[in-house]
C-alpha positions as a Markdown table, in Angstrom:
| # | Residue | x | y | z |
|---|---|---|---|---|
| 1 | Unk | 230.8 | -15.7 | 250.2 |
| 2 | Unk | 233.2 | -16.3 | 252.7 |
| 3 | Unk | 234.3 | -12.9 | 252.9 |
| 4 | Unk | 233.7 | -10.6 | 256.5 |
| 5 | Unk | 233.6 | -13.5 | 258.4 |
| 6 | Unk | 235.0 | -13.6 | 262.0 |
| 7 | Unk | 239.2 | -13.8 | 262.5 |
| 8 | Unk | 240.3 | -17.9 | 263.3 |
| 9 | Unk | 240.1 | -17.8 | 267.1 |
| 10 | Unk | 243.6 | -18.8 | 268.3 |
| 11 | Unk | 244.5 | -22.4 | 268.5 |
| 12 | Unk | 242.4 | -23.1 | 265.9 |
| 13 | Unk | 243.5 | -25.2 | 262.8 |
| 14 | Unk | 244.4 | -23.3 | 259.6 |
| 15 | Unk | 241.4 | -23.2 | 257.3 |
| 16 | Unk | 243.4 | -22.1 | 254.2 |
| 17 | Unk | 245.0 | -25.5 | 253.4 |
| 18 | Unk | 241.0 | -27.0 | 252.6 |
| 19 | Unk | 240.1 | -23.4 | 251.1 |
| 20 | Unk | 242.6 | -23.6 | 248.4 |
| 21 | Unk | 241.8 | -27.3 | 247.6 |
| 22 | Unk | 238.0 | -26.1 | 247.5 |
| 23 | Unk | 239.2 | -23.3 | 244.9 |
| 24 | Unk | 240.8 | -25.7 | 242.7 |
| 25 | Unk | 237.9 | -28.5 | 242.8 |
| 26 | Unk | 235.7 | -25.1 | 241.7 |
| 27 | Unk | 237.5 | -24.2 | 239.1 |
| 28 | Unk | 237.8 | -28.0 | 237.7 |
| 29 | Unk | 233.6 | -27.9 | 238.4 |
| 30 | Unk | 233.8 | -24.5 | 235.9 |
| 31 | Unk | 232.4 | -22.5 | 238.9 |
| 32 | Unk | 235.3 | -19.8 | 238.9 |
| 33 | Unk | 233.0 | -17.2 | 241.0 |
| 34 | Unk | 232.9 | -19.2 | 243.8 |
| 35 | Unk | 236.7 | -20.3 | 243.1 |
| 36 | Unk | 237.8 | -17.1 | 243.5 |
| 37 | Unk | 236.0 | -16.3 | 246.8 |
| 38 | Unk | 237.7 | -19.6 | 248.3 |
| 39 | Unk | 241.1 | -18.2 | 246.9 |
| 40 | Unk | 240.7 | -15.1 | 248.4 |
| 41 | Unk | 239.1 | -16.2 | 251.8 |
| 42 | Unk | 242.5 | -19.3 | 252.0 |
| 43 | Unk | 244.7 | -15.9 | 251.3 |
| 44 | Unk | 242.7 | -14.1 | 254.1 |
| 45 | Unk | 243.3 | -17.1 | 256.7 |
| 46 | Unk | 246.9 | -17.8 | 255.5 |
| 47 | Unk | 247.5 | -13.8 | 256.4 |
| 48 | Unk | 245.8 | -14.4 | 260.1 |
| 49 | Unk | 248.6 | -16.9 | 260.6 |
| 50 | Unk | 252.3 | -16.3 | 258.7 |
| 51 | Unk | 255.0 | -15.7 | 260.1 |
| 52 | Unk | 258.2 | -14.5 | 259.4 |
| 53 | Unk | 260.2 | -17.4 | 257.6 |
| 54 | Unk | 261.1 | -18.4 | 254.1 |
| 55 | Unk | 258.3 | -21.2 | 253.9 |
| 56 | Unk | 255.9 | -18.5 | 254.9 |
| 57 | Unk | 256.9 | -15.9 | 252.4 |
| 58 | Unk | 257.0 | -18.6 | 249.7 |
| 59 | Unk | 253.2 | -20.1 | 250.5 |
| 60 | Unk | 252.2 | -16.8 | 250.8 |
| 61 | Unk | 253.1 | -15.5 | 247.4 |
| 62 | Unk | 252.3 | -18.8 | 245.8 |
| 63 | Unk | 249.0 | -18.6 | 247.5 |
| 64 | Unk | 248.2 | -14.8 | 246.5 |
| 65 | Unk | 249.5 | -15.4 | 243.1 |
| 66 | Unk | 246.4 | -18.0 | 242.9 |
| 67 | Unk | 244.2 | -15.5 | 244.5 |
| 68 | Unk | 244.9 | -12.5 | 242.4 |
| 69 | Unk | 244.3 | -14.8 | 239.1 |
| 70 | Unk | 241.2 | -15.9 | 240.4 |
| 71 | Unk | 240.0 | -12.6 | 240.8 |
| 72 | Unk | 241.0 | -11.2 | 237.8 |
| 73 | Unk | 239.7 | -13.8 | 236.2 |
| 74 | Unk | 236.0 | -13.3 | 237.2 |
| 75 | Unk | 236.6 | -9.5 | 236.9 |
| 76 | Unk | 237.5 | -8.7 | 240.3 |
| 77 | Unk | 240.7 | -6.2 | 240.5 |
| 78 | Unk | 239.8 | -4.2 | 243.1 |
| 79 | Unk | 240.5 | -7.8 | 245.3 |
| 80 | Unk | 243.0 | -8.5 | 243.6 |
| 81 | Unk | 244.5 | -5.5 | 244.4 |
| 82 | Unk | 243.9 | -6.2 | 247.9 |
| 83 | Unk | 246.0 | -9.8 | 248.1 |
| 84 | Unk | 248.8 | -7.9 | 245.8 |
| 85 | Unk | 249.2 | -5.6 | 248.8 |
| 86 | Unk | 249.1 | -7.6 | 251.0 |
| 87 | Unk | 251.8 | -9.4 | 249.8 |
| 88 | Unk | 255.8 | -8.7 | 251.3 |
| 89 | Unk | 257.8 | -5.9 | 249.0 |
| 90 | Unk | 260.3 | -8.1 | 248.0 |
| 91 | Unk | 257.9 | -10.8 | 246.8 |
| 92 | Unk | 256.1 | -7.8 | 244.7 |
| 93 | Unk | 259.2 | -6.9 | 243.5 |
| 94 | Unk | 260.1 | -10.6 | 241.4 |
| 95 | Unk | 259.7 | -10.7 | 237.9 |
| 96 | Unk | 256.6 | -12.8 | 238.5 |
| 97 | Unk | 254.8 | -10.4 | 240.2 |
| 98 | Unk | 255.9 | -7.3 | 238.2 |
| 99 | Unk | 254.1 | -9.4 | 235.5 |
| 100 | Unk | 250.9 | -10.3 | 237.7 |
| 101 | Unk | 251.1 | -6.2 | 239.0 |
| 102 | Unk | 250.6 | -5.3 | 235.3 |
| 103 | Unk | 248.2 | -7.5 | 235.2 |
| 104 | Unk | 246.2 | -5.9 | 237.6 |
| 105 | Unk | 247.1 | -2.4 | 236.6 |
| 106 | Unk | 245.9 | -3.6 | 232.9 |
| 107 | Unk | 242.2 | -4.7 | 234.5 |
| 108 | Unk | 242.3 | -1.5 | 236.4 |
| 109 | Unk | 242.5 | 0.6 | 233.2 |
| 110 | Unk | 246.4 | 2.5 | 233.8 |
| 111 | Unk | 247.7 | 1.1 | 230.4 |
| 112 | Unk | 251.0 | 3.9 | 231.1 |
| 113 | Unk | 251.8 | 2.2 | 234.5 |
| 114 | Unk | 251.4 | -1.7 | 232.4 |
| 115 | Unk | 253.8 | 0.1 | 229.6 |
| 116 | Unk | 256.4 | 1.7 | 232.3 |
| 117 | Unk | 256.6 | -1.9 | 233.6 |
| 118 | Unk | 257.5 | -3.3 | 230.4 |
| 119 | Unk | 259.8 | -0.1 | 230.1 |
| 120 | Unk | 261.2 | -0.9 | 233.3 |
| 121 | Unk | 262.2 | -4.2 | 232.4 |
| 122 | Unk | 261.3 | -7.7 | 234.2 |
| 123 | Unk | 261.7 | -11.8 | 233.6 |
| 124 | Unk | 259.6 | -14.0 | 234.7 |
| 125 | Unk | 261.5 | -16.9 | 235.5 |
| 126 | Unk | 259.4 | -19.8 | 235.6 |
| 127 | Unk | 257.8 | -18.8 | 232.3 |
| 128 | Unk | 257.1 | -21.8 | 230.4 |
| 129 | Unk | 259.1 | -21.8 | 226.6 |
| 130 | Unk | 256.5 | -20.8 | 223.8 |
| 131 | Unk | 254.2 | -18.6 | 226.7 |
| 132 | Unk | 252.7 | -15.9 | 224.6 |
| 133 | Unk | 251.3 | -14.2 | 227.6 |
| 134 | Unk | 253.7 | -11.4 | 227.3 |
| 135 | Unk | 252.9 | -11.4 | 223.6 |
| 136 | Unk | 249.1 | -10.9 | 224.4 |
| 137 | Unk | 249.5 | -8.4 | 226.8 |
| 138 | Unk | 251.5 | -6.6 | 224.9 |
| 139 | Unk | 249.3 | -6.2 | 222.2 |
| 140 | Unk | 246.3 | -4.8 | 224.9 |
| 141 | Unk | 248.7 | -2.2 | 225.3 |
| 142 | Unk | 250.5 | -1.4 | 222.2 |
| 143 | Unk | 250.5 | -1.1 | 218.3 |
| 144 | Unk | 254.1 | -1.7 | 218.0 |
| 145 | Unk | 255.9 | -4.8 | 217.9 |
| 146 | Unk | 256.6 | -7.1 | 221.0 |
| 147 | Unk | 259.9 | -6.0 | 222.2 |
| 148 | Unk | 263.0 | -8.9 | 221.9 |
| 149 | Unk | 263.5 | -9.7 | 225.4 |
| 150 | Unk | 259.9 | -10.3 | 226.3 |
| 151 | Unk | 259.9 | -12.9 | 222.7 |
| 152 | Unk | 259.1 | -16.7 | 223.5 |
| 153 | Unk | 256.5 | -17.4 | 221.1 |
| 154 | Unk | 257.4 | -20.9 | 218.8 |
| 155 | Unk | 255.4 | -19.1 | 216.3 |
| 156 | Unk | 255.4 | -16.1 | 214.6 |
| 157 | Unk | 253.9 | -12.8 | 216.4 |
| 158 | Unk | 250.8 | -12.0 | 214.2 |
């Protein structure tokens, strides 16, 4: 694991750049364990060095979106939870990342705080048409039909 390992001494180069492409070769490989501990060690480096700039906010969430995915993924939300934190309030706050919290509230068991967010009201912009991942979260959480604004299936809901 690559996790507790000593902070990048200054000057160093970035390590999270090779990281992340290591995460992705592991998940093509089918080895999403060891994916997920490269996501979250890249998200651990990338933390060591942003800044405060657009471009850094915008790798980061990108980045930690990846990460908490991962994780969940291979059953790890209390890591997840840990990039999600870690990430700036008003990135949290996108419609994206309402979605991915829910996510992450949903593998941590508070099905009332996953509901209130659908309650609440989010859109996830860059949701591909015909996504039904709204549709199947949904129905973790509830008996009653998928409301009308979170609806993109291209089939009907069963």
């Amino acid at each position: 694991s690559f996790r507790g390992r000593a902070p990048r001494p200054p000057g160093a180069p970035s390590r999270w750049p090779l990281l992340r492409c290591l995460a992705v070769a592991d998940q093509c490989e089918g080895n999403p364990g060891r994916a997920a501990d490269r996501y979250a060690a890249a998200f651990d480096d990338l933390c060591e060095e942003r800044r405060e700039a657009a471009v850094w906010t915008a790798v980061t969430a990108a980045l930690g979106r990846e990460a908490i995915e991962a994780l969940l993924a291979v059953k790890r939300p209390a890591e997840a939870r840990s990039v999600f934190e870690r990430l700036r309030q008003p990135v949290r706050e996108r419609g994206r990342f309402r979605f991915v919290e829910a996510q992450l509230l949903l593998a941590e068991g508070d099905i009332d705080r996953v509901r209130a967010i659908f309650e609440e009201g989010f859109e996830v912009a860059d949701l591909r048409e015909g996504a039904e991942v709204l549709g199947d979260m949904w129905s973790r959480i509830s008996e009653e039909p998928l409301p009308q604004a979170y609806e993109f299936r291209m089939r009907p809901g069963s």
